[in-house]
Amino acid sequence: MARVVCLLFFLLSLVGCSSPASATPARAATVAVTGGVRLWQDAAIFQLVGHEIDSARHRVLVEMYELGRVDIVQSLGAAEARGVAVRVITDPTVAASRGSSVQLHAMHVPERAYPVDDSRHQIDHVKMLVADDEAAVGGMNWGKHSDRNHDYVLEIKVAAEVDRVSQIFDQDWAFAGGRPAPLGAATGPVAQTAPGSEIRSMLEGRLAGASQRVLAEIYTLTDRAVLAELVMAHRRGAIVRVLLDPNQVYNVHAYTVLRAGGVEARWYPIPKGALLHAKIGLFDRDLVLGSANWTLSGLGVNHELDVETSDPGAVQAYVGRFDSDWTRSG
């Protein structure tokens, strides 16, 4: 920790100012198909979501920060009507989610609002879907215009990981029902925050261990420890490349700190009305993605959910997309 603090103060003494690059149109999304997981990108994510809900026979569990797509709300109601056990948790601070909750209630879909801690400016930022024996976890909201954004979701068919995601949903359902039953801390490919600090441990552990490459696409990056670890990875000799969303004013400071420390950082070229909404990083051969921004709130205040995979197909798909994004961001 001492080395992180020392490096941080050094970097902060070097920062100046920078401006985002101009935006260019995003390329089409692709899907990587492999054994136990699939990496989905951009608007194609909603093909996965629609298929999973419409084909579910036993259960559909949804926890979503922004739920505003009419087609998904109607699909959830249709699933409940055909006998599927549907349950939905939303964040009460989001107007679109509150409106969808009213619609779900009218269709007799069991729904609850996550009891966020207003005193800490907390949100339930989780984005998860469980449909029968599969799960989908990532950074994509289900808002009216979310399909414009660049984002990733990991479809999971590994039984132990689906079970862990389901347990986290049950934990949150009980909490939203006034009967808190927090899960114990766990080490594995599925990590949550609030409760716990599993995502920070996962992220900082992968950063500290990276010796060859760190390739990241981040919506908001402000956490000082993470910034320092990125610079230290570069100083160890790893290739460290970071793409940031130019719409987030907080990223200007991160961009400047990273460049001052020798890290390659660029602004992602996005069209007007869209976002680089991803929270994803590749650390050598380990891919970490999910809902948590690399911020103090994302890693320690909000309720968040991230997943990790070293699946070669998912890694290859991400590297291909990152390389394309990096070239266009030049």
Tab-separated table of C-alpha atoms in Angstrom:
chain	number	residue	atom	x	y	z
A	1	MET	CA	0.000	0.000	0.000
A	2	ALA	CA	2.906	2.353	0.757
A	3	ARG	CA	4.180	2.026	-2.817
A	4	VAL	CA	0.708	2.820	-4.152
A	5	VAL	CA	0.461	5.985	-2.066
A	6	CYS	CA	3.967	7.157	-2.976
A	7	LEU	CA	3.433	6.588	-6.681
A	8	LEU	CA	0.069	8.299	-6.509
A	9	PHE	CA	1.486	11.489	-5.032
A	10	PHE	CA	4.202	11.489	-7.681
A	11	LEU	CA	1.662	11.140	-10.473
A	12	LEU	CA	-0.651	13.789	-9.089
A	13	SER	CA	2.215	16.252	-9.180
A	14	LEU	CA	2.491	15.722	-12.946
A	15	VAL	CA	-1.112	16.104	-14.053
A	16	GLY	CA	-2.227	18.795	-16.424
A	17	CYS	CA	-5.272	19.018	-18.702
A	18	SER	CA	-6.606	17.220	-21.770
A	19	SER	CA	-9.614	17.234	-24.093
A	20	PRO	CA	-11.594	14.296	-25.508
A	21	ALA	CA	-11.102	13.272	-29.111
A	22	SER	CA	-13.918	13.675	-31.607
A	23	ALA	CA	-16.335	10.763	-31.974
A	24	THR	CA	-16.661	8.395	-34.926
A	25	PRO	CA	-19.312	5.728	-35.581
A	26	ALA	CA	-18.987	2.462	-33.651
A	27	ARG	CA	-18.588	-0.780	-35.525
A	28	ALA	CA	-21.090	-3.647	-35.433
A	29	ALA	CA	-21.233	-5.898	-32.382
A	30	THR	CA	-20.101	-9.508	-32.472
A	31	VAL	CA	-20.680	-12.600	-30.351
A	32	ALA	CA	-18.031	-15.088	-29.234
A	33	VAL	CA	-19.256	-18.658	-28.823
A	34	THR	CA	-17.317	-21.189	-26.785
A	35	GLY	CA	-17.713	-23.907	-24.116
A	36	GLY	CA	-19.178	-22.681	-20.836
A	37	VAL	CA	-19.490	-18.975	-21.605
A	38	ARG	CA	-20.282	-16.545	-24.420
A	39	LEU	CA	-19.130	-12.957	-24.656
A	40	TRP	CA	-21.840	-10.699	-26.061
A	41	GLN	CA	-21.329	-7.120	-27.217
A	42	ASP	CA	-23.392	-4.006	-27.770
A	43	ALA	CA	-26.936	-4.266	-29.189
A	44	ALA	CA	-26.559	-8.028	-29.730
A	45	ILE	CA	-26.855	-8.374	-25.947
A	46	PHE	CA	-30.586	-7.825	-26.288
A	47	GLN	CA	-30.840	-10.812	-28.619
A	48	LEU	CA	-29.530	-12.897	-25.735
A	49	VAL	CA	-31.842	-11.286	-23.185
A	50	GLY	CA	-34.949	-11.696	-25.323
A	51	HIS	CA	-34.167	-15.308	-26.175
A	52	GLU	CA	-33.430	-16.286	-22.573
A	53	ILE	CA	-36.637	-14.771	-21.198
A	54	ASP	CA	-38.869	-16.012	-24.012
A	55	SER	CA	-37.532	-19.579	-23.871
A	56	ALA	CA	-37.432	-19.943	-20.075
A	57	ARG	CA	-39.570	-22.756	-18.704
A	58	HIS	CA	-38.953	-22.691	-14.944
A	59	ARG	CA	-37.516	-19.450	-13.607
A	60	VAL	CA	-36.422	-15.952	-14.596
A	61	LEU	CA	-34.544	-13.797	-12.083
A	62	VAL	CA	-33.730	-10.200	-13.001
A	63	GLU	CA	-31.818	-7.557	-11.077
A	64	MET	CA	-31.393	-4.409	-13.128
A	65	TYR	CA	-30.308	-0.863	-12.353
A	66	GLU	CA	-32.110	0.713	-15.307
A	67	LEU	CA	-35.104	-1.208	-16.607
A	68	GLY	CA	-36.897	0.814	-19.245
A	69	ARG	CA	-37.339	-1.342	-22.342
A	70	VAL	CA	-41.021	-1.999	-22.980
A	71	ASP	CA	-40.286	-5.186	-24.945
A	72	ILE	CA	-38.413	-6.747	-22.027
A	73	VAL	CA	-41.073	-5.749	-19.502
A	74	GLN	CA	-43.733	-7.330	-21.714
A	75	SER	CA	-41.630	-10.486	-22.115
A	76	LEU	CA	-41.316	-10.769	-18.338
A	77	GLY	CA	-45.087	-10.467	-17.998
A	78	ALA	CA	-45.612	-13.095	-20.687
A	79	ALA	CA	-43.217	-15.467	-18.937
A	80	GLU	CA	-45.103	-15.069	-15.662
A	81	ALA	CA	-48.410	-15.666	-17.478
A	82	ARG	CA	-47.207	-18.979	-18.938
A	83	GLY	CA	-46.207	-20.282	-15.494
A	84	VAL	CA	-42.536	-19.324	-15.219
A	85	ALA	CA	-41.440	-18.215	-11.739
A	86	VAL	CA	-40.385	-14.623	-12.438
A	87	ARG	CA	-38.896	-12.256	-9.855
A	88	VAL	CA	-37.484	-8.777	-10.523
A	89	ILE	CA	-35.389	-6.403	-8.400
A	90	THR	CA	-34.850	-2.803	-9.491
A	91	ASP	CA	-33.148	0.316	-8.189
A	92	PRO	CA	-35.752	2.772	-6.843
A	93	THR	CA	-33.598	5.821	-7.674
A	94	VAL	CA	-34.067	5.322	-11.437
A	95	ALA	CA	-37.299	6.796	-12.846
A	96	ALA	CA	-37.509	4.314	-15.724
A	97	SER	CA	-37.151	1.401	-13.321
A	98	ARG	CA	-39.884	2.755	-11.055
A	99	GLY	CA	-42.208	2.988	-14.044
A	100	SER	CA	-41.397	-0.557	-15.137
A	101	SER	CA	-42.034	-1.804	-11.609
A	102	VAL	CA	-45.553	-0.412	-11.791
A	103	GLN	CA	-46.128	-2.225	-15.090
A	104	LEU	CA	-44.730	-5.479	-13.723
A	105	HIS	CA	-46.973	-5.238	-10.672
A	106	ALA	CA	-49.991	-4.765	-12.939
A	107	MET	CA	-49.013	-7.987	-14.742
A	108	HIS	CA	-48.712	-9.828	-11.397
A	109	VAL	CA	-44.943	-10.211	-11.704
A	110	PRO	CA	-43.317	-10.324	-8.234
A	111	GLU	CA	-41.033	-7.295	-8.002
A	112	ARG	CA	-39.140	-5.500	-5.264
A	113	ALA	CA	-37.080	-2.322	-4.933
A	114	TYR	CA	-33.575	-2.712	-3.567
A	115	PRO	CA	-33.285	-0.726	-0.289
A	116	VAL	CA	-30.406	1.578	-1.206
A	117	ASP	CA	-28.620	3.603	1.463
A	118	ASP	CA	-29.354	7.223	0.548
A	119	SER	CA	-26.969	8.531	3.207
A	120	ARG	CA	-24.073	6.943	1.288
A	121	HIS	CA	-25.446	7.852	-2.166
A	122	GLN	CA	-25.580	4.137	-2.839
A	123	ILE	CA	-27.244	2.517	-5.848
A	124	ASP	CA	-28.071	-1.060	-6.788
A	125	HIS	CA	-25.987	-1.078	-9.953
A	126	VAL	CA	-26.239	-4.832	-10.616
A	127	LYS	CA	-27.147	-6.100	-14.099
A	128	MET	CA	-28.023	-9.793	-13.955
A	129	LEU	CA	-30.361	-12.274	-15.580
A	130	VAL	CA	-30.880	-15.892	-14.595
A	131	ALA	CA	-33.069	-17.971	-16.913
A	132	ASP	CA	-33.442	-21.637	-15.949
A	133	ASP	CA	-29.845	-22.946	-15.798
A	134	GLU	CA	-28.080	-20.008	-17.459
A	135	ALA	CA	-27.007	-16.565	-16.286
A	136	ALA	CA	-25.995	-13.320	-17.972
A	137	VAL	CA	-23.881	-10.748	-16.102
A	138	GLY	CA	-22.277	-7.576	-17.391
A	139	GLY	CA	-22.485	-3.828	-17.688
A	140	MET	CA	-25.423	-3.285	-20.059
A	141	ASN	CA	-28.497	-1.531	-18.684
A	142	TRP	CA	-31.909	-2.329	-20.120
A	143	GLY	CA	-32.834	1.286	-20.863
A	144	LYS	CA	-34.699	2.599	-23.883
A	145	HIS	CA	-31.489	3.658	-25.599
A	146	SER	CA	-28.961	1.312	-23.995
A	147	ASP	CA	-28.554	-0.585	-27.257
A	148	ARG	CA	-26.639	2.435	-28.632
A	149	ASN	CA	-23.876	1.931	-26.080
A	150	HIS	CA	-20.690	-0.086	-26.325
A	151	ASP	CA	-20.850	-2.723	-23.578
A	152	TYR	CA	-20.288	-6.380	-22.757
A	153	VAL	CA	-22.216	-9.214	-21.097
A	154	LEU	CA	-20.979	-12.698	-20.267
A	155	GLU	CA	-23.466	-15.520	-20.785
A	156	ILE	CA	-22.673	-18.270	-18.262
A	157	LYS	CA	-23.594	-21.953	-18.386
A	158	VAL	CA	-21.162	-23.226	-15.735
A	159	ALA	CA	-23.389	-24.701	-13.010
A	160	ALA	CA	-21.363	-23.519	-10.010
A	161	GLU	CA	-21.211	-19.954	-11.336
A	162	VAL	CA	-24.910	-19.846	-12.198
A	163	ASP	CA	-25.626	-21.093	-8.684
A	164	ARG	CA	-23.521	-18.301	-7.169
A	165	VAL	CA	-25.311	-15.647	-9.233
A	166	SER	CA	-28.649	-17.136	-8.140
A	167	GLN	CA	-27.563	-17.045	-4.501
A	168	ILE	CA	-26.691	-13.368	-4.816
A	169	PHE	CA	-30.130	-12.701	-6.288
A	170	ASP	CA	-31.784	-14.571	-3.389
A	171	GLN	CA	-29.675	-12.552	-0.939
A	172	ASP	CA	-30.889	-9.328	-2.561
A	173	TRP	CA	-34.503	-10.514	-2.749
A	174	ALA	CA	-34.485	-11.251	0.982
A	175	PHE	CA	-32.882	-7.867	1.719
A	176	ALA	CA	-35.465	-6.063	-0.412
A	177	GLY	CA	-38.167	-7.947	1.494
A	178	GLY	CA	-36.914	-6.698	4.848
A	179	ARG	CA	-35.148	-9.897	5.901
A	180	PRO	CA	-31.410	-9.383	5.346
A	181	ALA	CA	-29.398	-12.586	4.901
A	182	PRO	CA	-26.030	-11.497	3.481
A	183	LEU	CA	-23.844	-14.146	1.921
A	184	GLY	CA	-20.422	-14.781	3.330
A	185	ALA	CA	-17.371	-13.527	1.496
A	186	ALA	CA	-16.283	-15.829	-1.310
A	187	THR	CA	-13.305	-16.152	-3.636
A	188	GLY	CA	-14.191	-17.235	-7.144
A	189	PRO	CA	-15.204	-16.119	-10.622
A	190	VAL	CA	-18.361	-14.321	-9.393
A	191	ALA	CA	-17.773	-11.297	-7.155
A	192	GLN	CA	-20.032	-8.725	-5.497
A	193	THR	CA	-19.710	-5.553	-3.442
A	194	ALA	CA	-22.005	-4.217	-0.710
A	195	PRO	CA	-21.784	-6.592	1.031
A	196	GLY	CA	-18.098	-7.307	0.873
A	197	SER	CA	-15.176	-6.096	-1.216
A	198	GLU	CA	-14.859	-9.069	-3.541
A	199	ILE	CA	-14.686	-7.007	-6.734
A	200	ARG	CA	-11.902	-4.756	-5.464
A	201	SER	CA	-9.944	-7.812	-4.337
A	202	MET	CA	-10.448	-9.469	-7.727
A	203	LEU	CA	-9.518	-6.356	-9.702
A	204	GLU	CA	-6.490	-5.321	-7.654
A	205	GLY	CA	-5.267	-8.928	-7.517
A	206	ARG	CA	-5.371	-9.268	-11.300
A	207	LEU	CA	-3.718	-5.870	-11.745
A	208	ALA	CA	-0.905	-6.696	-9.325
A	209	GLY	CA	-0.285	-10.028	-11.054
A	210	ALA	CA	-0.358	-8.809	-14.660
A	211	SER	CA	3.073	-9.150	-16.266
A	212	GLN	CA	2.288	-9.126	-20.001
A	213	ARG	CA	-0.756	-6.983	-20.791
A	214	VAL	CA	-3.631	-4.973	-19.359
A	215	LEU	CA	-6.303	-3.968	-21.886
A	216	ALA	CA	-9.198	-2.020	-20.380
A	217	GLU	CA	-12.331	-0.212	-21.556
A	218	ILE	CA	-13.818	1.813	-18.719
A	219	TYR	CA	-16.849	4.092	-18.466
A	220	THR	CA	-15.621	5.889	-15.326
A	221	LEU	CA	-12.127	5.575	-13.809
A	222	THR	CA	-11.284	7.572	-10.686
A	223	ASP	CA	-10.062	5.110	-8.038
A	224	ARG	CA	-6.583	6.180	-6.935
A	225	ALA	CA	-5.336	2.717	-5.995
A	226	VAL	CA	-6.393	1.322	-9.374
A	227	LEU	CA	-4.725	4.210	-11.219
A	228	ALA	CA	-1.508	3.589	-9.326
A	229	GLU	CA	-1.637	-0.161	-10.018
A	230	LEU	CA	-2.093	0.512	-13.742
A	231	VAL	CA	1.044	2.646	-13.759
A	232	MET	CA	2.968	0.037	-11.776
A	233	ALA	CA	1.952	-2.670	-14.261
A	234	HIS	CA	3.411	-0.490	-17.015
A	235	ARG	CA	6.622	-0.039	-15.034
A	236	ARG	CA	6.906	-3.824	-14.631
A	237	GLY	CA	7.028	-4.060	-18.410
A	238	ALA	CA	3.426	-4.998	-19.198
A	239	ILE	CA	1.636	-3.456	-22.168
A	240	VAL	CA	-1.033	-1.281	-20.508
A	241	ARG	CA	-3.693	0.306	-22.707
A	242	VAL	CA	-6.808	2.039	-21.411
A	243	LEU	CA	-9.791	3.332	-23.388
A	244	LEU	CA	-11.995	5.879	-21.629
A	245	ASP	CA	-15.390	7.429	-22.312
A	246	PRO	CA	-14.892	11.090	-23.300
A	247	ASN	CA	-18.341	12.065	-21.977
A	248	GLN	CA	-17.302	11.516	-18.353
A	249	VAL	CA	-15.572	14.647	-17.067
A	250	TYR	CA	-14.030	12.635	-14.219
A	251	ASN	CA	-12.019	10.670	-16.774
A	252	VAL	CA	-9.983	13.725	-17.781
A	253	HIS	CA	-8.041	13.492	-14.535
A	254	ALA	CA	-7.538	9.730	-14.939
A	255	TYR	CA	-6.365	10.211	-18.543
A	256	THR	CA	-3.822	12.791	-17.472
A	257	VAL	CA	-2.530	10.730	-14.552
A	258	LEU	CA	-2.138	7.640	-16.728
A	259	ARG	CA	-0.334	9.498	-19.509
A	260	ALA	CA	1.968	11.148	-16.970
A	261	GLY	CA	2.836	7.691	-15.675
A	262	GLY	CA	3.667	6.348	-19.115
A	263	VAL	CA	0.458	4.378	-19.622
A	264	GLU	CA	-1.113	4.425	-23.082
A	265	ALA	CA	-4.562	5.985	-22.701
A	266	ARG	CA	-6.987	7.065	-25.410
A	267	TRP	CA	-10.494	8.445	-25.754
A	268	TYR	CA	-13.002	6.009	-27.235
A	269	PRO	CA	-14.593	7.508	-30.381
A	270	ILE	CA	-18.340	7.264	-29.853
A	271	PRO	CA	-21.221	8.769	-31.826
A	272	LYS	CA	-23.410	11.453	-30.277
A	273	GLY	CA	-25.995	10.003	-27.920
A	274	ALA	CA	-23.977	6.883	-27.112
A	275	LEU	CA	-21.550	5.838	-24.389
A	276	LEU	CA	-18.557	3.637	-23.834
A	277	HIS	CA	-20.462	2.000	-20.985
A	278	ALA	CA	-18.184	-1.030	-20.509
A	279	LYS	CA	-16.330	-1.896	-17.293
A	280	ILE	CA	-13.952	-4.553	-18.529
A	281	GLY	CA	-10.284	-5.425	-18.330
A	282	LEU	CA	-8.021	-8.193	-19.597
A	283	PHE	CA	-5.107	-9.001	-17.303
A	284	ASP	CA	-2.747	-11.369	-19.133
A	285	ARG	CA	-5.264	-14.211	-19.740
A	286	ASP	CA	-7.948	-13.241	-17.184
A	287	LEU	CA	-10.985	-11.228	-18.293
A	288	VAL	CA	-12.936	-9.288	-15.628
A	289	LEU	CA	-16.193	-7.516	-16.485
A	290	GLY	CA	-19.444	-6.467	-14.909
A	291	SER	CA	-21.332	-3.537	-13.468
A	292	ALA	CA	-18.627	-1.945	-11.292
A	293	ASN	CA	-16.944	1.200	-12.512
A	294	TRP	CA	-13.350	1.576	-11.347
A	295	THR	CA	-14.296	4.197	-8.775
A	296	LEU	CA	-14.495	4.407	-4.995
A	297	SER	CA	-18.293	4.061	-5.196
A	298	GLY	CA	-18.173	1.203	-7.680
A	299	LEU	CA	-15.658	-0.791	-5.679
A	300	GLY	CA	-16.849	-0.050	-2.168
A	301	VAL	CA	-20.257	1.659	-1.846
A	302	ASN	CA	-22.688	0.462	-4.507
A	303	HIS	CA	-24.135	-3.012	-4.825
A	304	GLU	CA	-22.267	-4.355	-7.860
A	305	LEU	CA	-21.666	-7.680	-9.606
A	306	ASP	CA	-18.634	-8.701	-11.688
A	307	VAL	CA	-17.496	-11.966	-13.247
A	308	GLU	CA	-14.150	-13.365	-14.326
A	309	THR	CA	-13.216	-15.834	-17.051
A	310	SER	CA	-10.066	-17.144	-18.694
A	311	ASP	CA	-12.054	-18.875	-21.433
A	312	PRO	CA	-9.926	-18.649	-24.614
A	313	GLY	CA	-12.886	-17.865	-26.871
A	314	ALA	CA	-14.083	-14.994	-24.703
A	315	VAL	CA	-10.553	-13.630	-24.341
A	316	GLN	CA	-9.919	-13.845	-28.086
A	317	ALA	CA	-13.181	-12.064	-28.858
A	318	TYR	CA	-12.370	-9.252	-26.455
A	319	VAL	CA	-8.813	-8.840	-27.750
A	320	GLY	CA	-10.123	-8.627	-31.313
A	321	ARG	CA	-12.654	-5.973	-30.412
A	322	PHE	CA	-10.237	-4.046	-28.215
A	323	ASP	CA	-7.588	-3.941	-30.945
A	324	SER	CA	-10.164	-2.567	-33.382
A	325	ASP	CA	-11.367	0.024	-30.868
A	326	TRP	CA	-7.796	0.995	-30.018
A	327	THR	CA	-6.873	1.537	-33.659
A	328	ARG	CA	-9.940	3.699	-34.271
A	329	SER	CA	-9.135	5.718	-31.150
A	330	GLY	CA	-5.697	6.708	-32.409
